[in-house]
Amino acid sequence: MAEKNEKLFDQFPGVSYEEWRAKVEADLKGADFDKKLVWRTNEGFNVQPIYRAEDIAGLKTLDTVPGQYPFVRGTRTDNDWLTRQEIEATDAVEANRTATDVLTKGVTSLGFKVKEPTVATLETLLAGIDLTKVEVNFTCCLSKVKELTGALVEYLKAHGCAETFKGSIDYNPLKRALRKGAAIDIDAIVAEAKELLAMVADVPSLRILAVDSVLLSDSGAYIFQELGYALAWGAQWLTALTDAGLDIDTVARRVKFNMGISSNFFMEIAKFRAGRMLWAQIVEQYQPKCECSAKQKVHASTSRFNQTIYDAHVNLLRSQTEAFSAAVAGVDSLTVTPFDVAYKTPDEFSERIARNQQFLLKEESHLDKVLDPAGGSYYVETLTASIAGEAWKLFLDVDDKGGFFALVANGDVQTQVNASCQKRHTDVARRKEILLGTNQYPNITEMAADKIEATEHKCCCGGDTCEAPNGVALCGRRAATDFEELRLATEAAANRPKVFMLTIGNLAMRLARAQFSTNFFGCAGYEIIDNLGFNTVEEGIDAALAKKADIVVLCSSDDEYAELAPKAFKYLDGRAEFVVAGAPACSDDLRAVGITEFVHVRCNVLDTLKAFNAKLLK
């Protein structure tokens, strides 16, 4: 019998990394360890298959606690983040009705998009809302920000809640430059920001200097890019306004970060932790009087970039893991984007589901009861340090080139993010980045054209555009857009192409390749005709033609293709497109007899399907 105080793991000998590595390499049977098990991230660093205590031994933040500088573990002593509901406030009466309703359903933060920001509008909009218990945030057209700010301050003073109000006004003079390539006047921006700060002097918890890096995230930026640019954006506010004569504590306490969340679960946790740490160190360089000025205020929104029109309910799974990572990371407030926003104005059902996704994390998973649960994890702590390192490199590069405002003005930020967006679109096209239901395992019977609302883009002030494009703008195309356009073209065609699986020979291989080919061609919305198998290729071809197939896919084993493929191709004699499933060793021989179409894991799925659409959709 072991002694009562003996620890379980004391009974086992320690295992060094070298011993573990030797065992793994033996199990790999000659395969390269780095190629098989080490993951190279888009952020520019490697992720190892295992982490140990020695990997985080040198980190200086391990002994800190939540609420303690540099705030890597959080800026608060609780994790009860605010659940935010976004409300279109074109009609103030209706917006107020919606707001007062959702406040009875667990919402603790409101985001109003206002068109006419007057005191009278605010009286209607905020009627019956207890501003001591609810955070309220506003966005409006840039040309009306000063009008909104003045009206809100007047309203708060008239109702005696200027001191207790908590919320924000989204003053983002870079939005049009980022979205449309519009020109910006940096001197005018600084002057207007200084004027706005003077206007809100009597409302201490009203944040007005926006860092909307969610615009970059939703445009396909990588995680380190969003964070690096966000920090540079925030630092530009600090530098410009302190140079204009304001003290650092005044400026820093007015900055609000509105950030996106991608589906890379652990990396997003690390991003928010790294962001708090780096922001605190940036603010410290300006020598604030109060350490609390270095606390980063972060609102997070789940991604729009990875949302899909087809199999749209998968968006719920994406946004749930994204919200999970943000909650674990300790953000201050959170918006879960409704699952149907990619193709219509969210309805009451989708908005309710979006709210409930947060409540599941609170009421069922109790994430609001745990502070920084990822703290101390060898993996997450290492990721935090790695992402901080890459984001800091970008931050310094932006600073060396003149600051964030200047790089937005000359289009450099947009160009870099667009390059990442294009790379991600290519990865989606090649299925290196998976969008379930779109470029992998599609629902081949789904039709989506009828559910898409035909809405034209309207700017915040109600017109078609705020300014004509005259520079570099963010691309803004969702990752699924190319596949969706392809599939919608199939839906609109007079005849939906039919793909016939000619399964023959080796049972395991023909089934596997038929499944692969079904997923491949299903991404274009083609009708798939699968089969149990045929005894001869002639029998299979005859069956395909009887079904009026447009494409015949030969599904067999590599060894059998050398004989079966030429025979099937000759018998088909151009009466339908002929495709071989796989990349067999005999491919060159097959090409020599005229077979040109092969589908396999190294294909660019999108380009291949576009080529078939060009042939078949006439």
Coordinates of C-alpha atoms in Angstrom, one line a residue:
M1 CA 0.0 0.0 0.0
A2 CA 1.4 3.4 -1.0
E3 CA 1.8 6.1 1.6
K4 CA -1.1 8.5 1.8
N5 CA 1.1 11.5 0.9
E6 CA 2.7 9.8 -2.1
K7 CA 1.8 11.4 -5.4
L8 CA 0.5 9.2 -8.2
F9 CA 3.0 10.4 -10.8
D10 CA 6.0 9.8 -8.5
Q11 CA 5.4 6.1 -9.2
F12 CA 6.4 6.6 -12.9
P13 CA 9.8 7.5 -14.2
G14 CA 10.2 10.9 -15.9
V15 CA 10.4 11.0 -19.7
S16 CA 12.7 13.5 -21.4
Y17 CA 11.8 15.2 -24.7
E18 CA 14.7 13.3 -26.3
E19 CA 13.2 9.9 -25.2
W20 CA 9.7 10.9 -26.4
R21 CA 11.1 12.2 -29.7
A22 CA 13.1 8.9 -30.3
K23 CA 9.9 6.9 -29.7
V24 CA 7.9 9.0 -32.1
E25 CA 10.5 8.8 -34.8
A26 CA 10.6 5.1 -34.4
D27 CA 6.8 4.9 -34.9
L28 CA 7.1 7.2 -38.0
K29 CA 9.2 4.4 -39.6
G30 CA 11.5 6.7 -41.5
A31 CA 9.1 9.5 -42.2
D32 CA 10.3 13.1 -41.6
F33 CA 9.3 14.3 -38.1
D34 CA 9.1 18.0 -39.1
K35 CA 7.0 17.3 -42.3
K36 CA 4.6 14.9 -40.6
L37 CA 4.1 16.5 -37.2
V38 CA 5.2 20.2 -37.2
W39 CA 2.6 22.7 -38.5
R40 CA 3.8 25.9 -40.2
T41 CA 1.2 28.6 -39.4
N42 CA 0.1 31.5 -41.6
E43 CA 1.5 33.7 -38.8
G44 CA 5.0 32.7 -39.7
F45 CA 6.0 30.3 -36.9
N46 CA 6.0 26.6 -36.4
V47 CA 3.7 24.7 -34.0
Q48 CA 5.2 21.6 -32.4
P49 CA 3.2 18.4 -31.7
I50 CA 4.0 18.7 -28.0
Y51 CA 4.9 21.3 -25.5
R52 CA 6.5 20.9 -22.0
A53 CA 7.2 23.1 -19.0
E54 CA 10.7 24.1 -20.4
D55 CA 9.0 25.7 -23.4
I56 CA 7.5 28.4 -21.2
A57 CA 10.2 28.6 -18.5
G58 CA 11.5 32.0 -19.8
L59 CA 8.1 33.8 -20.0
K60 CA 7.9 36.7 -17.6
T61 CA 4.1 36.9 -17.4
L62 CA 3.5 33.4 -15.8
D63 CA 3.5 34.8 -12.3
T64 CA 0.9 37.5 -13.0
V65 CA -2.8 37.2 -12.1
P66 CA -5.9 38.6 -13.9
G67 CA -6.2 42.3 -13.4
Q68 CA -2.4 42.7 -13.0
Y69 CA -0.1 44.5 -15.5
P70 CA 0.7 43.6 -18.3
F71 CA -2.9 42.1 -18.3
V72 CA -2.1 39.1 -20.4
R73 CA -4.4 37.2 -18.1
G74 CA -7.2 39.8 -18.3
T75 CA -8.0 43.3 -17.3
R76 CA -10.8 42.3 -14.9
T77 CA -11.2 40.2 -11.8
D78 CA -14.2 38.4 -13.3
N79 CA -15.0 37.0 -16.7
D80 CA -18.6 38.1 -17.0
W81 CA -18.3 39.6 -20.5
L82 CA -21.2 41.7 -21.9
T83 CA -23.6 40.1 -24.4
R84 CA -24.1 42.6 -27.2
Q85 CA -27.0 42.9 -29.6
E86 CA -26.6 45.0 -32.8
I87 CA -29.8 47.0 -33.7
E88 CA -30.5 48.9 -36.9
A89 CA -32.0 52.2 -35.6
T90 CA -33.3 53.7 -38.7
D91 CA -36.7 53.8 -37.0
A92 CA -36.1 54.9 -33.4
V93 CA -39.4 53.7 -32.1
E94 CA -39.0 50.2 -33.6
A95 CA -35.3 50.1 -32.5
N96 CA -36.4 51.0 -28.9
R97 CA -39.0 48.2 -29.0
T98 CA -36.4 45.7 -30.0
A99 CA -33.9 46.9 -27.4
T100 CA -36.2 46.8 -24.5
D101 CA -37.3 43.3 -25.6
V102 CA -33.8 41.8 -25.9
L103 CA -32.8 43.4 -22.6
T104 CA -35.3 41.1 -20.9
K105 CA -33.7 38.1 -22.6
G106 CA -30.2 38.4 -21.2
V107 CA -28.6 41.1 -23.4
T108 CA -26.3 43.4 -21.4
S109 CA -24.8 45.6 -24.2
L110 CA -26.6 47.3 -27.1
G111 CA -25.1 48.4 -30.4
F112 CA -27.2 51.0 -32.2
K113 CA -26.7 52.0 -35.9
V114 CA -28.3 55.5 -36.0
K115 CA -29.2 57.5 -39.1
E116 CA -30.4 60.8 -37.5
P117 CA -28.5 61.3 -34.3
T118 CA -30.5 64.1 -32.5
V119 CA -31.4 64.5 -28.9
A120 CA -35.0 63.8 -29.9
T121 CA -33.9 60.5 -31.5
L122 CA -32.0 59.5 -28.4
E123 CA -35.0 60.3 -26.2
T124 CA -37.0 57.8 -28.2
L125 CA -34.3 55.3 -28.7
L126 CA -33.2 55.1 -25.1
A127 CA -36.7 55.4 -23.4
G128 CA -37.1 52.8 -20.7
I129 CA -33.4 51.7 -20.8
D130 CA -31.5 51.8 -17.5
L131 CA -28.2 53.2 -18.5
T132 CA -26.6 52.3 -15.2
K133 CA -27.0 48.6 -16.0
V134 CA -26.6 48.5 -19.8
E135 CA -23.6 49.4 -22.0
V136 CA -24.7 51.3 -25.1
N137 CA -22.7 51.7 -28.2
F138 CA -23.4 53.9 -31.3
T139 CA -22.3 54.0 -34.9
C140 CA -23.3 56.5 -37.5
C141 CA -22.1 58.1 -40.7
L142 CA -18.8 59.8 -40.2
S143 CA -20.2 63.2 -41.2
K144 CA -22.6 63.0 -38.3
V145 CA -20.3 61.8 -35.5
K146 CA -20.0 65.2 -33.9
E147 CA -23.7 65.7 -34.1
L148 CA -24.2 62.3 -32.4
T149 CA -21.6 63.1 -29.7
G150 CA -23.1 66.4 -28.8
A151 CA -26.6 64.9 -28.7
L152 CA -25.5 62.0 -26.5
V153 CA -23.6 64.2 -24.0
E154 CA -26.6 66.6 -23.8
Y155 CA -28.9 63.6 -23.3
L156 CA -26.8 62.0 -20.6
K157 CA -26.4 65.3 -18.7
A158 CA -30.1 66.0 -18.9
H159 CA -30.8 62.6 -17.4
G160 CA -28.1 62.8 -14.7
C161 CA -26.1 59.7 -15.9
A162 CA -23.1 61.3 -17.5
E163 CA -20.8 60.0 -14.7
T164 CA -22.2 56.4 -14.7
F165 CA -22.7 55.9 -18.5
K166 CA -20.7 53.1 -20.1
G167 CA -20.5 52.8 -23.9
S168 CA -18.9 54.0 -27.0
I169 CA -19.3 56.0 -30.2
D170 CA -17.5 54.5 -33.2
Y171 CA -15.4 57.4 -34.5
N172 CA -13.5 55.7 -37.3
P173 CA -12.3 58.2 -40.0
L174 CA -10.4 55.4 -41.8
K175 CA -13.4 53.2 -42.6
R176 CA -14.1 54.8 -46.0
A177 CA -10.4 54.6 -46.9
L178 CA -10.2 50.9 -45.9
R179 CA -13.5 49.9 -47.6
K180 CA -13.5 52.2 -50.6
G181 CA -10.0 53.5 -51.1
A182 CA -11.2 57.0 -50.2
A183 CA -8.5 59.7 -49.5
I184 CA -7.9 60.8 -45.9
D185 CA -6.6 64.0 -44.3
I186 CA -4.6 63.0 -41.3
D187 CA -4.3 66.5 -39.9
A188 CA -8.1 66.9 -40.1
I189 CA -8.6 63.6 -38.4
V190 CA -6.4 64.6 -35.5
A191 CA -8.1 68.0 -35.1
E192 CA -11.6 66.4 -35.2
A193 CA -10.6 63.7 -32.7
K194 CA -9.3 66.3 -30.3
E195 CA -12.5 68.2 -30.6
L196 CA -14.6 65.1 -29.9
L197 CA -12.5 64.3 -26.8
A198 CA -13.2 67.8 -25.5
M199 CA -16.9 67.3 -26.1
V200 CA -17.0 64.0 -24.0
A201 CA -14.8 65.3 -21.1
D202 CA -17.8 65.1 -18.7
V203 CA -18.6 61.5 -19.6
P204 CA -15.6 59.6 -18.3
S205 CA -16.5 56.1 -19.6
L206 CA -17.5 57.0 -23.1
R207 CA -14.9 55.6 -25.5
I208 CA -14.8 57.3 -28.8
L209 CA -11.5 56.5 -30.6
A210 CA -12.2 53.4 -32.6
V211 CA -9.7 50.7 -33.6
D212 CA -11.9 48.7 -36.0
S213 CA -9.6 45.8 -36.8
V214 CA -12.7 43.7 -37.4
L215 CA -12.7 45.3 -40.8
L216 CA -9.4 43.6 -41.5
S217 CA -10.4 40.3 -40.0
D218 CA -13.6 40.2 -42.1
S219 CA -11.5 40.9 -45.2
G220 CA -9.3 37.9 -44.8
A221 CA -6.4 39.2 -42.7
Y222 CA -4.3 36.7 -40.9
I223 CA -4.4 36.8 -37.1
F224 CA -0.9 38.4 -36.7
Q225 CA -1.9 41.0 -39.2
E226 CA -5.1 42.0 -37.5
L227 CA -3.3 42.2 -34.2
G228 CA -0.2 44.1 -35.5
Y229 CA -2.3 46.6 -37.4
A230 CA -4.7 47.0 -34.5
L231 CA -1.9 47.9 -32.2
A232 CA -0.4 50.3 -34.7
W233 CA -3.8 51.9 -35.2
G234 CA -4.2 52.4 -31.5
A235 CA -0.7 53.7 -31.0
Q236 CA -1.3 56.2 -33.8
W237 CA -4.2 57.6 -31.8
L238 CA -1.9 57.9 -28.7
T239 CA 0.9 59.6 -30.6
A240 CA -1.1 62.0 -32.7
L241 CA -3.2 63.2 -29.8
T242 CA -0.5 63.5 -27.2
D243 CA 1.6 65.4 -29.7
A244 CA -1.5 67.6 -30.1
G245 CA -1.3 68.5 -26.4
L246 CA -3.5 65.9 -24.7
D247 CA -2.3 63.8 -21.8
I248 CA -1.9 60.0 -22.3
D249 CA -4.4 59.0 -19.6
T250 CA -7.1 61.0 -21.3
V251 CA -6.4 59.5 -24.7
A252 CA -5.8 55.9 -23.7
R253 CA -9.0 55.7 -21.8
R254 CA -11.0 56.7 -24.9
V255 CA -9.6 54.0 -27.2
K256 CA -11.8 51.0 -28.0
F257 CA -10.7 47.9 -29.9
N258 CA -13.4 46.3 -32.1
M259 CA -11.8 43.0 -33.2
G260 CA -12.8 40.0 -35.2
I261 CA -12.6 36.3 -34.3
S262 CA -11.6 33.6 -36.8
S263 CA -12.2 29.9 -36.4
N264 CA -8.6 29.1 -35.4
F265 CA -9.6 28.3 -31.8
F266 CA -6.3 28.3 -29.8
M267 CA -4.7 31.0 -32.0
E268 CA -7.6 33.4 -31.3
I269 CA -7.3 32.8 -27.6
A270 CA -3.6 33.6 -27.8
K271 CA -4.3 36.7 -30.0
F272 CA -6.5 38.4 -27.4
R273 CA -4.1 37.5 -24.6
A274 CA -1.1 38.8 -26.6
G275 CA -3.0 41.9 -27.6
R276 CA -3.7 43.0 -24.0
M277 CA 0.0 42.4 -23.1
L278 CA 1.4 44.4 -26.0
W279 CA -1.1 47.2 -25.7
A280 CA -0.2 47.6 -22.0
Q281 CA 3.5 47.9 -22.9
I282 CA 2.8 50.4 -25.6
V283 CA 0.8 52.7 -23.3
E284 CA 3.4 52.4 -20.7
Q285 CA 5.9 54.0 -23.0
Y286 CA 3.9 57.2 -22.8
Q287 CA 4.2 57.2 -19.0
P288 CA 0.6 57.3 -17.9
K289 CA -0.2 58.5 -14.4
C290 CA -2.4 55.4 -13.7
E291 CA -1.6 51.9 -14.7
C292 CA -5.3 51.4 -15.4
S293 CA -4.9 53.5 -18.5
A294 CA -2.9 50.6 -20.0
K295 CA -5.9 48.3 -19.9
Q296 CA -7.1 47.4 -23.4
K297 CA -10.9 47.6 -23.9
V298 CA -11.9 44.9 -26.4
H299 CA -15.2 44.2 -28.1
A300 CA -15.1 41.0 -30.3
S301 CA -17.4 39.9 -33.2
T302 CA -17.5 36.5 -34.8
S303 CA -16.2 36.3 -38.4
R304 CA -18.1 37.1 -41.5
F305 CA -15.2 36.1 -43.8
N306 CA -15.9 32.4 -43.3
Q307 CA -19.6 32.5 -43.4
T308 CA -21.3 30.6 -46.2
I309 CA -24.6 30.7 -48.0
Y310 CA -24.8 27.0 -48.7
D311 CA -25.3 24.7 -45.7
A312 CA -25.6 28.0 -43.7
H313 CA -26.4 26.3 -40.4
V314 CA -22.7 25.3 -40.3
N315 CA -22.2 29.0 -39.6
L316 CA -23.6 28.2 -36.2
L317 CA -20.7 25.8 -35.5
R318 CA -18.2 28.3 -36.7
S319 CA -19.5 31.2 -34.7
Q320 CA -19.9 29.0 -31.6
T321 CA -16.2 28.0 -31.5
E322 CA -15.2 31.6 -32.3
A323 CA -17.3 32.9 -29.4
F324 CA -15.9 30.1 -27.2
S325 CA -12.3 31.3 -27.9
A326 CA -13.1 34.9 -27.3
A327 CA -14.9 34.1 -24.0
V328 CA -12.0 31.9 -22.8
A329 CA -9.6 34.8 -23.8
G330 CA -11.5 37.3 -21.6
V331 CA -12.9 39.9 -24.0
D332 CA -15.0 42.7 -22.5
S333 CA -18.0 42.2 -24.8
L334 CA -19.0 40.0 -27.6
T335 CA -21.3 39.9 -30.6
V336 CA -22.2 36.6 -32.3
T337 CA -22.9 37.3 -35.9
P338 CA -26.3 35.7 -37.0
F339 CA -25.8 32.7 -39.2
D340 CA -27.8 34.0 -42.1
V341 CA -26.2 37.5 -42.4
A342 CA -24.3 36.4 -45.6
Y343 CA -27.5 36.3 -47.7
K344 CA -30.2 38.2 -45.9
T345 CA -31.0 40.7 -43.2
P346 CA -31.0 38.6 -40.0
D347 CA -34.5 37.8 -38.8
E348 CA -35.8 37.4 -35.2
F349 CA -35.0 33.7 -35.2
S350 CA -31.4 34.0 -36.2
E351 CA -30.8 36.9 -33.8
R352 CA -32.3 34.9 -31.0
I353 CA -30.0 31.9 -31.8
A354 CA -27.0 34.2 -31.9
R355 CA -27.8 35.5 -28.4
N356 CA -28.4 32.0 -27.1
Q357 CA -25.0 30.9 -28.3
Q358 CA -23.5 33.2 -25.8
F359 CA -25.9 32.1 -23.1
L360 CA -24.8 28.5 -23.7
L361 CA -21.3 29.5 -22.9
K362 CA -22.4 31.3 -19.7
E363 CA -25.3 29.3 -18.4
E364 CA -24.3 25.8 -19.6
S365 CA -20.5 25.9 -19.7
H366 CA -20.0 28.5 -17.0
L367 CA -17.2 30.2 -18.8
D368 CA -18.1 33.5 -17.1
K369 CA -17.1 31.8 -13.8
V370 CA -13.5 31.1 -14.7
L371 CA -10.7 33.6 -15.2
D372 CA -8.2 32.9 -17.9
P373 CA -8.7 29.1 -18.0
A374 CA -6.0 28.9 -20.7
G375 CA -3.4 30.4 -18.4
G376 CA -0.4 28.2 -17.7
S377 CA -1.1 25.9 -20.7
Y378 CA 2.2 25.1 -22.3
Y379 CA 0.6 25.3 -25.7
V380 CA -1.5 28.5 -25.3
E381 CA 1.3 30.4 -23.4
T382 CA 3.7 29.5 -26.2
L383 CA 1.2 30.6 -28.9
T384 CA 0.6 33.8 -27.0
A385 CA 4.3 34.6 -27.0
S386 CA 4.7 33.6 -30.7
I387 CA 1.8 35.6 -31.9
A388 CA 2.9 38.6 -29.9
G389 CA 6.4 38.3 -31.5
E390 CA 5.0 38.3 -35.1
A391 CA 2.5 41.1 -34.4
W392 CA 5.2 43.2 -32.8
K393 CA 7.4 42.8 -35.9
L394 CA 4.5 44.1 -38.0
F395 CA 3.8 46.9 -35.5
L396 CA 7.5 48.1 -35.7
D397 CA 7.4 47.9 -39.5
V398 CA 4.3 50.1 -39.6
D399 CA 5.9 52.6 -37.2
D400 CA 9.1 52.7 -39.3
K401 CA 7.1 53.5 -42.4
G402 CA 5.3 56.5 -40.9
G403 CA 2.5 55.0 -38.9
F404 CA -0.9 53.4 -39.5
F405 CA -2.7 56.4 -40.9
A406 CA -0.1 57.0 -43.5
L407 CA -0.1 53.3 -44.6
V408 CA -3.8 53.4 -44.9
A409 CA -3.6 56.6 -46.9
N410 CA -1.1 55.1 -49.4
G411 CA -2.9 51.8 -49.6
D412 CA -0.2 49.6 -48.1
V413 CA -2.4 48.2 -45.4
Q414 CA -5.2 47.3 -47.8
T415 CA -2.6 45.8 -50.2
Q416 CA -1.1 43.5 -47.6
V417 CA -4.5 42.3 -46.3
N418 CA -5.7 41.8 -49.8
A419 CA -2.7 39.6 -50.5
S420 CA -3.6 37.5 -47.5
C421 CA -7.2 37.3 -48.6
Q422 CA -6.1 36.1 -52.1
K423 CA -3.9 33.5 -50.5
R424 CA -6.8 32.3 -48.4
H425 CA -9.1 32.1 -51.4
T426 CA -6.5 30.0 -53.2
D427 CA -6.2 27.7 -50.1
V428 CA -10.0 27.4 -50.2
A429 CA -9.9 26.6 -53.9
R430 CA -7.3 23.9 -53.3
R431 CA -9.1 22.7 -50.1
K432 CA -6.1 23.5 -47.9
E433 CA -8.6 25.6 -45.9
I434 CA -11.9 23.8 -45.4
L435 CA -15.3 25.3 -45.5
L436 CA -17.6 22.5 -44.5
G437 CA -20.6 22.3 -46.8
T438 CA -19.0 24.5 -49.5
N439 CA -15.7 23.1 -50.6
Q440 CA -15.9 19.9 -48.7
Y441 CA -18.9 17.5 -48.1
P442 CA -21.5 19.8 -49.7
N443 CA -25.2 19.1 -49.5
I444 CA -25.6 18.3 -53.2
T445 CA -29.4 18.6 -53.1
E446 CA -29.5 22.1 -51.6
M447 CA -30.6 25.1 -53.7
A448 CA -29.8 28.5 -52.4
A449 CA -30.7 31.1 -55.0
D450 CA -34.3 31.7 -53.7
K451 CA -33.2 32.5 -50.2
I452 CA -30.7 35.2 -51.2
E453 CA -32.1 38.7 -50.7
A454 CA -31.4 41.0 -53.6
T455 CA -30.0 43.9 -51.6
E456 CA -27.7 46.6 -52.9
H457 CA -24.9 47.9 -50.7
K458 CA -25.9 51.1 -48.9
C459 CA -23.5 53.3 -47.0
C460 CA -24.1 54.4 -43.4
C461 CA -25.8 57.6 -44.6
G462 CA -28.3 55.8 -46.8
G463 CA -26.7 56.5 -50.2
D464 CA -25.2 54.1 -52.6
T465 CA -21.7 55.1 -51.7
C466 CA -19.9 57.6 -49.4
E467 CA -17.2 58.4 -51.9
A468 CA -16.0 57.3 -55.3
P469 CA -13.1 54.9 -55.1
N470 CA -9.8 56.7 -55.7
G471 CA -7.3 54.4 -54.0
V472 CA -6.8 50.8 -52.8
A473 CA -9.7 49.3 -51.0
L474 CA -10.1 46.0 -49.0
C475 CA -11.4 43.2 -51.2
G476 CA -14.0 42.1 -48.7
R477 CA -15.0 38.9 -50.5
R478 CA -15.9 36.1 -48.1
A479 CA -13.9 32.9 -48.4
A480 CA -16.8 31.0 -49.9
T481 CA -17.8 33.6 -52.5
D482 CA -16.0 31.9 -55.5
F483 CA -17.6 28.5 -54.8
E484 CA -21.0 30.1 -54.2
E485 CA -20.9 32.0 -57.6
L486 CA -19.9 28.7 -59.3
R487 CA -22.8 26.8 -57.7
L488 CA -25.3 29.6 -58.3
A489 CA -24.4 29.5 -61.9
T490 CA -25.2 25.8 -61.9
E491 CA -28.6 26.5 -60.3
A492 CA -29.4 29.1 -63.0
A493 CA -28.5 26.8 -65.9
A494 CA -31.3 25.3 -68.0
N495 CA -29.9 21.8 -67.3
R496 CA -28.1 20.8 -64.2
P497 CA -25.1 18.6 -65.2
K498 CA -25.2 15.0 -64.2
V499 CA -22.1 13.1 -63.0
F500 CA -22.1 9.3 -63.2
M501 CA -19.7 7.3 -61.0
L502 CA -18.5 4.3 -63.1
T503 CA -17.3 2.1 -60.2
I504 CA -15.5 -1.0 -61.1
G505 CA -12.7 -3.3 -59.9
N506 CA -11.1 -3.1 -56.4
L507 CA -14.0 -2.6 -54.0
A508 CA -12.3 -0.5 -51.4
M509 CA -10.7 1.8 -53.9
R510 CA -13.7 2.3 -56.1
L511 CA -15.9 3.2 -53.1
A512 CA -13.3 5.6 -51.7
R513 CA -12.8 7.3 -55.1
A514 CA -16.5 7.5 -55.8
Q515 CA -17.0 9.3 -52.4
F516 CA -14.1 11.6 -53.2
S517 CA -15.5 12.4 -56.6
T518 CA -19.0 12.9 -55.2
N519 CA -17.7 15.6 -52.8
F520 CA -15.6 17.1 -55.6
F521 CA -18.3 17.6 -58.2
G522 CA -20.9 18.3 -55.5
C523 CA -19.1 21.5 -54.8
A524 CA -20.4 22.8 -58.1
G525 CA -24.0 21.6 -57.4
Y526 CA -24.0 18.9 -60.0
E527 CA -26.4 16.0 -59.8
I528 CA -24.5 12.9 -58.7
I529 CA -25.4 9.4 -59.8
D530 CA -23.5 6.8 -57.7
N531 CA -23.5 3.0 -58.3
L532 CA -22.6 -0.2 -56.5
G533 CA -20.3 -1.3 -59.3
F534 CA -20.1 -2.8 -62.8
N535 CA -18.6 -5.9 -64.2
T536 CA -17.3 -4.3 -67.4
V537 CA -16.6 -0.7 -68.5
E538 CA -19.0 -1.2 -71.4
E539 CA -21.8 -2.0 -69.0
G540 CA -21.0 1.1 -67.0
I541 CA -20.8 3.4 -70.0
D542 CA -24.1 2.2 -71.3
A543 CA -25.7 2.8 -67.9
A544 CA -24.2 6.3 -67.8
L545 CA -25.6 7.2 -71.3
A546 CA -29.0 5.8 -70.3
K547 CA -29.0 8.3 -67.4
K548 CA -28.0 11.1 -69.9
A549 CA -24.8 11.7 -67.9
D550 CA -22.7 14.7 -68.8
I551 CA -19.6 13.5 -67.0
V552 CA -18.5 9.9 -66.5
V553 CA -16.0 9.4 -63.6
L554 CA -14.0 6.1 -63.7
C555 CA -13.5 5.0 -60.1
S556 CA -11.1 2.1 -59.6
S557 CA -7.6 1.3 -58.4
D558 CA -4.3 2.6 -59.8
D559 CA -3.3 -0.9 -60.9
E560 CA -6.5 -1.4 -62.9
Y561 CA -6.5 2.1 -64.6
A562 CA -3.9 1.1 -67.1
E563 CA -6.3 -1.3 -68.7
L564 CA -9.7 0.0 -67.8
A565 CA -9.3 3.7 -68.5
P566 CA -8.3 3.5 -72.2
K567 CA -11.0 0.9 -72.8
A568 CA -13.7 3.1 -71.2
F569 CA -12.5 6.3 -72.9
K570 CA -12.6 4.6 -76.3
Y571 CA -16.0 3.1 -75.8
L572 CA -17.4 6.4 -74.5
D573 CA -16.1 8.0 -77.7
G574 CA -16.8 11.6 -76.7
R575 CA -20.4 11.2 -75.9
A576 CA -19.8 12.7 -72.4
E577 CA -16.8 14.2 -70.5
F578 CA -14.5 11.4 -69.2
V579 CA -12.7 11.8 -65.9
V580 CA -10.3 9.5 -64.0
A581 CA -10.6 9.7 -60.2
G582 CA -7.0 9.8 -58.8
A583 CA -3.5 10.5 -60.0
P584 CA -2.3 7.0 -61.0
A585 CA 1.3 6.3 -62.0
C586 CA 0.1 5.5 -65.5
S587 CA -1.2 9.1 -65.9
D588 CA 1.2 9.9 -68.7
D589 CA 0.2 6.8 -70.6
L590 CA -3.4 7.7 -70.2
R591 CA -2.8 11.3 -71.5
A592 CA -1.1 9.8 -74.5
V593 CA -4.4 8.2 -75.6
G594 CA -6.3 11.4 -75.0
I595 CA -7.5 11.3 -71.4
T596 CA -6.9 14.7 -69.9
E597 CA -9.2 15.0 -66.9
F598 CA -8.1 13.7 -63.5
V599 CA -9.5 14.7 -60.1
H600 CA -7.4 14.1 -57.0
V601 CA -6.3 15.8 -53.7
R602 CA -3.7 18.0 -55.4
C603 CA -6.3 19.6 -57.8
N604 CA -7.4 23.2 -57.6
V605 CA -11.0 22.2 -57.1
L606 CA -12.4 25.6 -58.0
D607 CA -10.5 26.0 -61.2
T608 CA -11.3 22.5 -62.3
L609 CA -15.0 23.0 -61.7
K610 CA -15.0 26.4 -63.4
A611 CA -13.6 24.7 -66.5
F612 CA -16.4 22.1 -66.4
N613 CA -19.0 24.8 -66.0
A614 CA -17.6 26.6 -69.1
K615 CA -18.0 23.4 -71.1
L616 CA -21.4 22.2 -69.7
L617 CA -23.5 25.3 -68.8
K618 CA -24.6 26.5 -72.2

